[in-house]
Coordinates of C-alpha atoms and ligand atoms in Angstrom, one line a residue:
X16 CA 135.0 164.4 152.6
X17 CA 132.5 162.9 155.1
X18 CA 133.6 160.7 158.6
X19 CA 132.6 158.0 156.6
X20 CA 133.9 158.3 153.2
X21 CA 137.3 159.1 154.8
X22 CA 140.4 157.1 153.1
X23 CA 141.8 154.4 155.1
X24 CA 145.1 155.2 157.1
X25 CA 147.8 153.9 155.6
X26 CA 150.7 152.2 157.5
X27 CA 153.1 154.5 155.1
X28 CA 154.2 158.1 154.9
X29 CA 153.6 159.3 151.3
X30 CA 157.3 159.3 150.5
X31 CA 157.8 155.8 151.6
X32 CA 154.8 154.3 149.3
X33 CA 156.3 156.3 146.3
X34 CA 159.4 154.1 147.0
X35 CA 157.7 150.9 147.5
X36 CA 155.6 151.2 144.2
X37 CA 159.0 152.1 142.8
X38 CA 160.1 148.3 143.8
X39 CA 156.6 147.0 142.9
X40 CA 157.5 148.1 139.4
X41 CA 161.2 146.7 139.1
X42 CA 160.0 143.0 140.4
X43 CA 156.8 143.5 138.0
X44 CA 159.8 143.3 135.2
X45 CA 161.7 140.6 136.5
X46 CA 159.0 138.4 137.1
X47 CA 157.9 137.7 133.6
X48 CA 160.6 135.6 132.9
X49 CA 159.9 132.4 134.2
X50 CA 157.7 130.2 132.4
X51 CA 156.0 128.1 135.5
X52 CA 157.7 125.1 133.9
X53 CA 157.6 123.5 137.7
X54 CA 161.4 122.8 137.2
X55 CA 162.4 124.4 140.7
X56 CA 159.9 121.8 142.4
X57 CA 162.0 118.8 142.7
X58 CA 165.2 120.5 143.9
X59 CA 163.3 123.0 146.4
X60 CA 164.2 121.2 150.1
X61 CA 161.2 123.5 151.8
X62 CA 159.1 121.5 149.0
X63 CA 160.7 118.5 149.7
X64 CA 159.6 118.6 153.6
X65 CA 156.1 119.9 153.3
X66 CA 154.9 119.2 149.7
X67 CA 153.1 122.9 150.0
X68 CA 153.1 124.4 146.1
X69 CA 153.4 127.8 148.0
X70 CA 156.3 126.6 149.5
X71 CA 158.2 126.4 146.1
X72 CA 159.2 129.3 143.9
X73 CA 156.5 128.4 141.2
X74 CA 153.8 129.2 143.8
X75 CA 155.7 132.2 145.6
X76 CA 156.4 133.7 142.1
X77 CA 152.6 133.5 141.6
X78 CA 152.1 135.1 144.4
X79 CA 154.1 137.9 143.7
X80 CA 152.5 138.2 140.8
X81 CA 149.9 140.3 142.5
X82 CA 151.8 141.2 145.4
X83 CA 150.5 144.6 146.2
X84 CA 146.9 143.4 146.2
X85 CA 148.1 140.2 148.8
X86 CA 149.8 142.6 150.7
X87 CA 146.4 145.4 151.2
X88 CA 144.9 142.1 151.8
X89 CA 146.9 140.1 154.4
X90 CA 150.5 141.7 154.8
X91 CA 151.7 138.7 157.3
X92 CA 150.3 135.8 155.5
X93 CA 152.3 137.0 152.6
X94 CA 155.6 137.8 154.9
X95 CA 154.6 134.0 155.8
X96 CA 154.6 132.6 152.5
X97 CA 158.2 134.3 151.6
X98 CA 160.5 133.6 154.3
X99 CA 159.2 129.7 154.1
X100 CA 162.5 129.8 152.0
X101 CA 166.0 128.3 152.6
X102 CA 167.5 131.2 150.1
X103 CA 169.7 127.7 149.3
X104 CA 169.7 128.9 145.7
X105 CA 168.4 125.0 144.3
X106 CA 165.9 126.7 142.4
X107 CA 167.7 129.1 140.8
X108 CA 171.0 126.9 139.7
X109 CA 168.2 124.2 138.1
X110 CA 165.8 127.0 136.2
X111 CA 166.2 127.0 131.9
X112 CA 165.0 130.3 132.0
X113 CA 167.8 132.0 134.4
X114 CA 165.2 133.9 136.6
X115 CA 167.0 135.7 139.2
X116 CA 165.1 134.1 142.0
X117 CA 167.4 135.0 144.9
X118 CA 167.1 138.7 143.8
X119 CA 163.8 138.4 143.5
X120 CA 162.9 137.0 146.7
X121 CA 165.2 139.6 148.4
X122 CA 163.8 142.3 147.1
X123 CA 160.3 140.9 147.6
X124 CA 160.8 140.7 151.5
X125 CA 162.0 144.0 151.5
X126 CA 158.5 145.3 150.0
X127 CA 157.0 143.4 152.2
X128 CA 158.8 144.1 155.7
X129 CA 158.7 148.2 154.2
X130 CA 155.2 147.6 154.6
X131 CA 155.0 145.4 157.7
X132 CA 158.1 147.7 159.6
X133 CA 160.8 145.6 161.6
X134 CA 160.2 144.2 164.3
X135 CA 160.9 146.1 167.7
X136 CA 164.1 142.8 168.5
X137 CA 165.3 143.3 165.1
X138 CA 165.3 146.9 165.1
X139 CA 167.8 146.7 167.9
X140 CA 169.3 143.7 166.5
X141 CA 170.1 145.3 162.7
X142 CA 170.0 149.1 163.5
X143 CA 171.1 149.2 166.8
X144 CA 173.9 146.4 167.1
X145 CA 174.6 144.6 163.7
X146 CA 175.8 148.3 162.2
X147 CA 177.9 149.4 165.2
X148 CA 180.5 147.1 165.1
X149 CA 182.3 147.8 168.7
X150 CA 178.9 148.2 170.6
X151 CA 178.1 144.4 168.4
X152 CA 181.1 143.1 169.7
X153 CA 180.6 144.5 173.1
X154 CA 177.4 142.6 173.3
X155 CA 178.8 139.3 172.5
X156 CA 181.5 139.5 174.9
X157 CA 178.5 139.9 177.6
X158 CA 176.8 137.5 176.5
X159 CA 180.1 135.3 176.3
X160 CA 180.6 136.1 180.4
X161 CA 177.2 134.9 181.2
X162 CA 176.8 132.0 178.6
X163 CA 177.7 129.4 181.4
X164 CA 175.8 130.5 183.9
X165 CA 172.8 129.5 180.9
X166 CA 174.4 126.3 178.9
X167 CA 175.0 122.5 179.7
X168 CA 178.0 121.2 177.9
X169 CA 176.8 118.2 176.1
X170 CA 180.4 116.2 175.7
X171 CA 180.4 115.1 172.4
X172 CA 182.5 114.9 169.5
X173 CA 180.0 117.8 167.7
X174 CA 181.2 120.2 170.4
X175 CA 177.7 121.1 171.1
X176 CA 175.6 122.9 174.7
X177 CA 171.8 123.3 175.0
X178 CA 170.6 126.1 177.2
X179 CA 167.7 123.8 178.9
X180 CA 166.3 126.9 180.9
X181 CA 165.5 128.6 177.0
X182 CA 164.4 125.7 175.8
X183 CA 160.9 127.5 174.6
X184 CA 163.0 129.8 172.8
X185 CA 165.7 127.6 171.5
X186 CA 163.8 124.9 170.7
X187 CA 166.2 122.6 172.7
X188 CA 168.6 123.5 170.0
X189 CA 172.0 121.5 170.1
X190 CA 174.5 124.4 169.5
X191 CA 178.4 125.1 169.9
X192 CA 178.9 128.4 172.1
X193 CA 180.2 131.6 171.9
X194 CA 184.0 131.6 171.4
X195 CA 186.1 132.4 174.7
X196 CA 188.3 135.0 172.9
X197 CA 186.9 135.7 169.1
X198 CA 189.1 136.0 166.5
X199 CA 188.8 139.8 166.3
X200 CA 190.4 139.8 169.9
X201 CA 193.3 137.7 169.8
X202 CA 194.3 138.9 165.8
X203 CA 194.2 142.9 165.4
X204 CA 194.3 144.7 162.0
X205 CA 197.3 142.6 160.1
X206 CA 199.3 144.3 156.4
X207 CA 201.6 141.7 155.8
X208 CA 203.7 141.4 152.5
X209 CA 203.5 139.1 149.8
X210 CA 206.1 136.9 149.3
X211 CA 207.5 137.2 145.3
X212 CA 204.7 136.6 142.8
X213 CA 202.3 135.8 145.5
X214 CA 199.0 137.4 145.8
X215 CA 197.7 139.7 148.7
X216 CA 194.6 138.7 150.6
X217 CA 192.3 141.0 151.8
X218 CA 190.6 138.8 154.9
X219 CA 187.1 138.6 156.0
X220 CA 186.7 135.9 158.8
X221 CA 182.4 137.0 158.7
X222 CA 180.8 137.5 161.8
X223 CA 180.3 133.0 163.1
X224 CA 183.7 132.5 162.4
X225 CA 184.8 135.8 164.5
X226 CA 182.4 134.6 167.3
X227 CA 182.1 131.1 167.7
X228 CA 184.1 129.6 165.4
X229 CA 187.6 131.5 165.7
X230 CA 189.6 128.4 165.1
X231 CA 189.0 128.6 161.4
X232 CA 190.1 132.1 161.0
X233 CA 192.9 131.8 162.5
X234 CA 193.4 128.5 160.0
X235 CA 192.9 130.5 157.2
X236 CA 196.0 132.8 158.5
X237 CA 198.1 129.5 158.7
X238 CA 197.8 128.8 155.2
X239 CA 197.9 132.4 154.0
X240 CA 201.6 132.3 155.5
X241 CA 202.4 129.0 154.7
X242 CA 201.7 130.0 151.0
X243 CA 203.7 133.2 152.1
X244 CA 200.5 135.1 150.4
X245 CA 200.3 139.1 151.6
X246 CA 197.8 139.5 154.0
X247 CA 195.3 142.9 154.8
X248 CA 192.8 142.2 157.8
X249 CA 191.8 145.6 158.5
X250 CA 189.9 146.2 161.8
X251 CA 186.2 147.4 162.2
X252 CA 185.0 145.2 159.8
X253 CA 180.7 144.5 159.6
X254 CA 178.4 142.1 159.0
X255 CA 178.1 140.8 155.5
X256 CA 174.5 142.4 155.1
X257 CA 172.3 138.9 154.5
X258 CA 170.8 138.7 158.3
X259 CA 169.5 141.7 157.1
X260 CA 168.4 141.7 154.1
X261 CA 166.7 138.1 154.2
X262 CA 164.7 139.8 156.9
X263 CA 163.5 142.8 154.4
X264 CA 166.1 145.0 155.9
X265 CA 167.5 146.3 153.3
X266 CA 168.2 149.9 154.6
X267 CA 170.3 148.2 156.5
X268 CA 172.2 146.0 154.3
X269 CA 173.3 148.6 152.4
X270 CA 174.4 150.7 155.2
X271 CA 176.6 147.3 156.3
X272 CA 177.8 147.3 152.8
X273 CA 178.7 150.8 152.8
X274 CA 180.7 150.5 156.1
X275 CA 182.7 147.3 154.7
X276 CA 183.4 149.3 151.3
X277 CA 185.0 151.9 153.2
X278 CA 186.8 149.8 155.8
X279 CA 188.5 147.3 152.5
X280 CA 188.9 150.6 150.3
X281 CA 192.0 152.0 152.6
X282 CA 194.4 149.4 150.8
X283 CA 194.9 147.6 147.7
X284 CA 194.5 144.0 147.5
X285 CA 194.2 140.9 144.7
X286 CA 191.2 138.8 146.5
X287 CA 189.4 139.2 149.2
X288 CA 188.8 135.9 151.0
X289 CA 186.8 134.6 153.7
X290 CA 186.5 131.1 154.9
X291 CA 182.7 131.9 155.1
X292 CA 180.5 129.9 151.9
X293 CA 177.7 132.6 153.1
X294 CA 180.3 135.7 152.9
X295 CA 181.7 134.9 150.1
X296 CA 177.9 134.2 148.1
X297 CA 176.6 137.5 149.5
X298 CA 179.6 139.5 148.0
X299 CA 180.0 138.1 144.8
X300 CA 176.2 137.9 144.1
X301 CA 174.0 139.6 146.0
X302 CA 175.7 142.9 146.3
X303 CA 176.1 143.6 143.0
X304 CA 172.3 142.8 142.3
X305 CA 171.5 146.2 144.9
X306 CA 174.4 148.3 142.9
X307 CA 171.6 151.0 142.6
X308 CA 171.2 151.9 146.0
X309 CA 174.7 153.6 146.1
X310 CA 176.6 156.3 144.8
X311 CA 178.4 155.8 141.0
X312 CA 181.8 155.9 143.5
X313 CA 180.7 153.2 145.4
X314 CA 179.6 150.9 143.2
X315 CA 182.9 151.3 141.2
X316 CA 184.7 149.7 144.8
X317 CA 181.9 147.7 145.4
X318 CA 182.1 146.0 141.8
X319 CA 185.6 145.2 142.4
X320 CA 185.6 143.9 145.7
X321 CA 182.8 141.5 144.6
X322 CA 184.7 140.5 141.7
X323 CA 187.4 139.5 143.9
X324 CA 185.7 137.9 146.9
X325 CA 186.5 134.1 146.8
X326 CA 186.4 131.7 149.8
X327 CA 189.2 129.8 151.4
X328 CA 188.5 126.3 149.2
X329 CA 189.0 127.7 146.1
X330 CA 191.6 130.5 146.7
X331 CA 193.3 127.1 147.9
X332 CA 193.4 125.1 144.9
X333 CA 192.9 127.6 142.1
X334 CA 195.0 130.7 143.0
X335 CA 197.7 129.2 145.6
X336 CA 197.5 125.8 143.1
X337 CA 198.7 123.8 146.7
X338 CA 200.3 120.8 145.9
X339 CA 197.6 118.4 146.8
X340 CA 198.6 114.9 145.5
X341 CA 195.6 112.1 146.0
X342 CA 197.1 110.7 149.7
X343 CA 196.9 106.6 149.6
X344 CA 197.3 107.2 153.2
X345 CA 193.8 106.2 154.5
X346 CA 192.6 106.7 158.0
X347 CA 189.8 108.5 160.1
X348 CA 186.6 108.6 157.9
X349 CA 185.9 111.8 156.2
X350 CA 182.5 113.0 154.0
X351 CA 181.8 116.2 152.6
X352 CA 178.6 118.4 152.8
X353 CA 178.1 120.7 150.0
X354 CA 176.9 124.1 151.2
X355 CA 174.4 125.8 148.7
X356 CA 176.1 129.3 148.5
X357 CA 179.6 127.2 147.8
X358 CA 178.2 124.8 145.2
X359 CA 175.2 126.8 144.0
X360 CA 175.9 130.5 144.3
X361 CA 179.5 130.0 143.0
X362 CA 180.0 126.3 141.4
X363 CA 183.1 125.3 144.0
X364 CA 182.7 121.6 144.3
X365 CA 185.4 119.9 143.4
X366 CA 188.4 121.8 145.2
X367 CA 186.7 120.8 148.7
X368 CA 187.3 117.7 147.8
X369 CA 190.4 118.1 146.0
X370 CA 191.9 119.1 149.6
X371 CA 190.3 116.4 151.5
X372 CA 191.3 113.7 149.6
X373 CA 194.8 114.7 149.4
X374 CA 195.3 115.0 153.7
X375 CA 197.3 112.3 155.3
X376 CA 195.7 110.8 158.0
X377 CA 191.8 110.7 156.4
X378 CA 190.2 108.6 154.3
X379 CA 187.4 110.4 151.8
X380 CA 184.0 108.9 151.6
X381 CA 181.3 110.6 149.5
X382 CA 178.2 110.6 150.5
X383 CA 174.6 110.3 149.3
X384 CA 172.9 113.9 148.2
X385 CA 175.8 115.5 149.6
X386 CA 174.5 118.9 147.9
X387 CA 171.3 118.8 149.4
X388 CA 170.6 121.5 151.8
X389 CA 171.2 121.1 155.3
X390 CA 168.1 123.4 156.4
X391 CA 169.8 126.0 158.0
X392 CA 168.7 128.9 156.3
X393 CA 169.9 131.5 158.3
X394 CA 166.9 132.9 159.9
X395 CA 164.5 130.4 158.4
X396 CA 165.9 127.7 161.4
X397 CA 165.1 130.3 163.7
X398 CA 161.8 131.0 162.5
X399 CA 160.8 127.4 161.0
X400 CA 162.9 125.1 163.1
X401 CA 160.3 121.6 162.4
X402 CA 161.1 122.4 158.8
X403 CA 164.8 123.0 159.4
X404 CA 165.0 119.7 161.6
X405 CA 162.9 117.7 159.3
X406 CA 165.2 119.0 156.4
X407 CA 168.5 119.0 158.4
X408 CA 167.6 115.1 159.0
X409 CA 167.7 114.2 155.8
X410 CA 171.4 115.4 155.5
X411 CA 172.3 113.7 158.8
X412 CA 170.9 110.0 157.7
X413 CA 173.1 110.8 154.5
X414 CA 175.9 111.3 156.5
X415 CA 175.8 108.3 158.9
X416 CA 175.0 106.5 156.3
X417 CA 178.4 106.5 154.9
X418 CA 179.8 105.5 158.7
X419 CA 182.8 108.5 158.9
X420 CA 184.6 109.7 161.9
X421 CA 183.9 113.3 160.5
X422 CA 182.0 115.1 158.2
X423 CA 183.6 118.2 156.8
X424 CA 181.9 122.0 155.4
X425 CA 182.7 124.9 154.0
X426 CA 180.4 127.2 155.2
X427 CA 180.1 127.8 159.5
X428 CA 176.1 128.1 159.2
X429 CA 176.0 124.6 157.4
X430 CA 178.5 123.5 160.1
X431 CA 176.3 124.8 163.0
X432 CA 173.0 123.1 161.6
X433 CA 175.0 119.4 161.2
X434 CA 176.4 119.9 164.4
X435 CA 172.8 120.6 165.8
X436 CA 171.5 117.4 163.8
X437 CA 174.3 114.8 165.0
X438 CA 174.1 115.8 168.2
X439 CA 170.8 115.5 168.7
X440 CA 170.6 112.3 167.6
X441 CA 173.7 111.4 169.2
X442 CA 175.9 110.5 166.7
X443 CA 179.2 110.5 167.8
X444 CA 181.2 112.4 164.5
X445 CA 182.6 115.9 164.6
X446 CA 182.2 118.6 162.3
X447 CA 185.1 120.6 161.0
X448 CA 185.5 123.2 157.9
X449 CA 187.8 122.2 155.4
X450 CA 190.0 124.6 155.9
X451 CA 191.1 123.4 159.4
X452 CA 191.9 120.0 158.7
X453 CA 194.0 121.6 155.6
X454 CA 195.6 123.8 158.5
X455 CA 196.2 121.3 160.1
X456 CA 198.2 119.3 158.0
X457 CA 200.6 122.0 157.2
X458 CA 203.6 122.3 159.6
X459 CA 206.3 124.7 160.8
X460 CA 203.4 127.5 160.4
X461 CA 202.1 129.7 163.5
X462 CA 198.8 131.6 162.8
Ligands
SF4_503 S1 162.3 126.6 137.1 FE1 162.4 128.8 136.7 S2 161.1 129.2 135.0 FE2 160.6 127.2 135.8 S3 158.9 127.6 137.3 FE3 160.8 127.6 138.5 S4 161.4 129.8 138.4 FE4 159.9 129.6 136.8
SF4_504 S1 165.8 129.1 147.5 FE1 165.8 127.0 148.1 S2 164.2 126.8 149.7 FE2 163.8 128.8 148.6 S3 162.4 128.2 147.0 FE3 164.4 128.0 146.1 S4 165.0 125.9 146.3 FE4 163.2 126.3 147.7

C-alpha cells in the first residue's frame, strides 16, 4: 500500500472494535421496537426545558439508528446528544411499545465513551477511587478536613454552603457538605438477629447517604430495630455502579458490581434495602439488563440480590406493614417530591405518602407535578447545570407553591438538587428523606 492510500488510524486496538461492533449489533436489535409514535415527548423534562427533538428519545433513538456512521463522523457531538439525558426514566414508564430506553441509552454511551476513551479526571475518579473502596473513602475524609477552609455556610433551613472561590467550577452551586463522621465510620459491619417472624435486611446506605447524608442511614437502622427486623451491614461495600455507567463506563460498573456481589454473598438475607431511590433503581433494573457480562455463578447471586433490593419506603409499608393510621394531628407543612427511579423505575408512590400522612406533628400537602423530575440527573447537573436549574425550578415553584415548612424525598440526589433550588432562591423550607421524619417519630429506639 502507498503513503497515500494508507488506512486511517483508528482510535481502537483490533480487539476492542470486535467488541464494540459486537454492541453495535445487540442495540441494532433493540432498537426496532419503537414506533416514533412521539409519546416520550411530552413527559421528557430535557424536552420540556429546551424544546430540542434531539433532546427527546424519539430524536436520540434516530440517531442511534446510524450510530456507527455518527460516531466515524463526529464522536463528541454524538457523546453530546446522549448524555443531554436526565436517565429520569419518563420516557420509558409512558412508551406503548415497552422499549427498553434506559438500557438502551446505557449501553449506547458505553459504545460511544469505548470509542471516545474516559477522560483522564474520570479515569482516576472510576478506576482509581470509585473501585477501591478504602483509598475512596480515604479521599473524602481529606477532602472532609479541608472542606472549611473552601465553603461559606449559608444558614438556612436547606442546610446548604457554596464554595465562592470554585465558583467557575461549581457553578455557584448551593450544596450541603461532606458529613463530619460518614456513616461507614461511626456504624461498622453489623449481623444482628431477627426478632420471631421478622425478616433480615441486608443494608446498603449508597455512597451520598454514607458521605453527606449519614443521618438517614443511621434512620434507617432506627426503624430496622424498632421493627426488631435482623440486620446484615457488611463492611467494604462499593458504589452502586450508575456514576459509572451513565458515563460509558461500563468496565467499571461491572467490576463495582462484582465487588458488591461478593461483599452481600458472605451471608444470607430476605431483602436488601437501602434508603437510596437511585440504589435501589440500579439494582433491581439495571443490573440485571448487563447479566451477560458475568460469569453463570454470578449472575445466579446477582439475580437474587436484585430481586430483593427494595428501598426504605416500601420495605416500610409493604413488608414491616407499620401501623400507620392517617394522623388528624396537623402541624408543620409537609409536600412530597416523587423521585423518578422510586415512582418510575419501581412504581413506589403511595407508601411515601402513606408514612407522611400518618406522622404526628405534620400536616401533608400534595403538590402540583410532584413526579416531575427535579433535574438532577446525576452527572447531567454537573455537565448541563442551565438545563438542570432551569428544570430543577420548575419543581421548586411547585413546591412553594403549596406554602410547606418542608418538603420531603426519597432519593439523597433528588434531595441534594431541591436543596440547591430553595436555597438559591432563598426559600426558607428544609429538605428531609422520608425515612428520617419516620425515624423520628418512633421512640425508645437508639440507632
Ligand atoms: S414513546 Fe416509545 S415507541 Fe414512542 S417514540 Fe418514544 S420510545 Fe419510540
Ligand atoms: S430518560 Fe428522561 S430526560 Fe432522558 S430522554 Fe427519557 S424522559 Fe427525557
Amino acid at each position: 500500500m502507498s503513503a497515500n492510500t494508507q488506512a486511517p488510524t483508528l482510535p481502537l486496538p483490533p480487539r476492542d472494535i470486535t467488541a464494540l461492533a459486537a454492541t453495535l449489533l445487540e442495540l441494532d436489535d433493540m432498537l426496532v421496537s419503537c414506533m416514533r409514535c412521539g409519546f416520550c415527548q411530552s413527559v421528557c423534562p430535557v424536552y420540556g426545558a429546551s424544546l430540542r427533538e434531539a433532546d427527546v428519545t424519539r430524536g436520540k433513538i434516530a440517531l442511534l439508528e446510524n450510530l456507527a456512521r455518527h460516531i466515524i463522523t463526529d464522536a463528541e457531538s454524538v457523546n453530546d446528544k446522549l448524555n443531554r439525558c436526565l436517565l429520569c426514566g419518563s420516557c420509558q414508564a409512558n412508551c406503548p411499545s415497552g422499549v427498553r430506553i434506559m438500557d438502551i441509552f446505557l449501553r449506547a454511551r458505553s459504545i460511544v465513551r469505548g470509542y471516545l476513551g474516559l477522560s483522564p479526571i474520570k479515569k482516576i475518579i472510576f478506576r482509581g477511587l470509585l473501585v477501591r473502596p478504602g483509598l475512596f473513602d480515604g479521599f473524602m475524609s481529606l477532602s472532609k478536613t479541608f472542606q472549611g477552609l473552601l465553603i461559606k455556610d449559608n444558614h438556612n433551613a436547606a442546610g446548604t454552603c457554596q464554595a465562592p472561590l470554585f465558583s467557575a467550577i461549581t457553578g455557584n452551586r448551593h450544596f450541603p457538605a461532606l458529613a463530619k463522621k460518614p456513616f461507614h465510620a461511626t456504624t461498622h459491619a453489623l449481623k444482628e438477629k431477627a426478632g420471631s417472624g421478622r425478616p433480615v435486611a441486608a443494608l446498603f446506605p449508597g455512597c451520598v447517604s454514607d458521605k453527606i447524608f449519614p443521618q438517614l442511614a443511621q434512620a434507617t437502622l432506627r426503624i430496622l430495630r424498632k421493627h426488631q427486623t435482623g440486620i446484615f451491614l457488611p463492611s467494604g461495600q462499593n458504589c452502586c455502579g450508575i456514576p459509572a455507567l451513565a458515563s460509558g463506563d461500563r468496565k467499571t460498573f461491572v467490576q463495582l458490581v462484582r465487588q458488591n456481589l461478593a461483599i452481600f454473598n458472605s451471608e444470607p438475607f430476605d431483602y436488601l434495602l437501602t434508603p437510596c431511590a437511585t440504589c435501589a433503581a440500579t439494582i433491581k433494573e439495571i443490573w440485571p439488563g448487563f447479566r451477560e457480562d458475568f460469569s453463570p455463578e454470578e449472575q445466579a447471586t446477582l439475580k437474587a440480590m436484585s430481586e430483593k433490593a427494595i428501598d426504605i419506603t416500601a420495605f416500610t409499608v409493604d413488608v414491616l406493614k407499620a401501623e400507620l393510621p392517617e394522623s388528624a394531628q396537623g402541624g408543620r407543612r409537609v409536600t412530597y417530591h416523587d423521585a423518578c427511579h422510586l415512582n418510575k423505575s419501581l412504581n413506589v408512590s403511595s407508601q411515601p405518602r402513606q408514612i407522611l400522612k400518618s406522622l404526628p406533628g405534620l400536616e401533608f400537602v400534595e403538590m402540583p407535578e410532584a413526579d416531575r423530575c427535579c433535574g438532577s440527573g446525576g452527572s447531567f447537573t454537573l455537565a448541563y447545570y442551565d438545563l438542570s436549574k432551569k428544570i430543577g425550578q420548575r419543581k421548586r415553584d411547585n413546591i412553594v407553591s403549596v406554602k410547606p415548612d418542608l418538603v420531603a424525598a426519597a432519593c439523597p440526589a433528588c434531595m441534594m438538587q431541591i436543596m440547591d433550588m430553595l436555597s438559591r432562591n432563598g426559600d426558607n423550607i428544609q429538605v428531609k428523606h422520608v425515612a428520617e421524619l419516620y425515624a423520628d417519630s418512633l421512640s425508645g429506639v437508639d440507632s
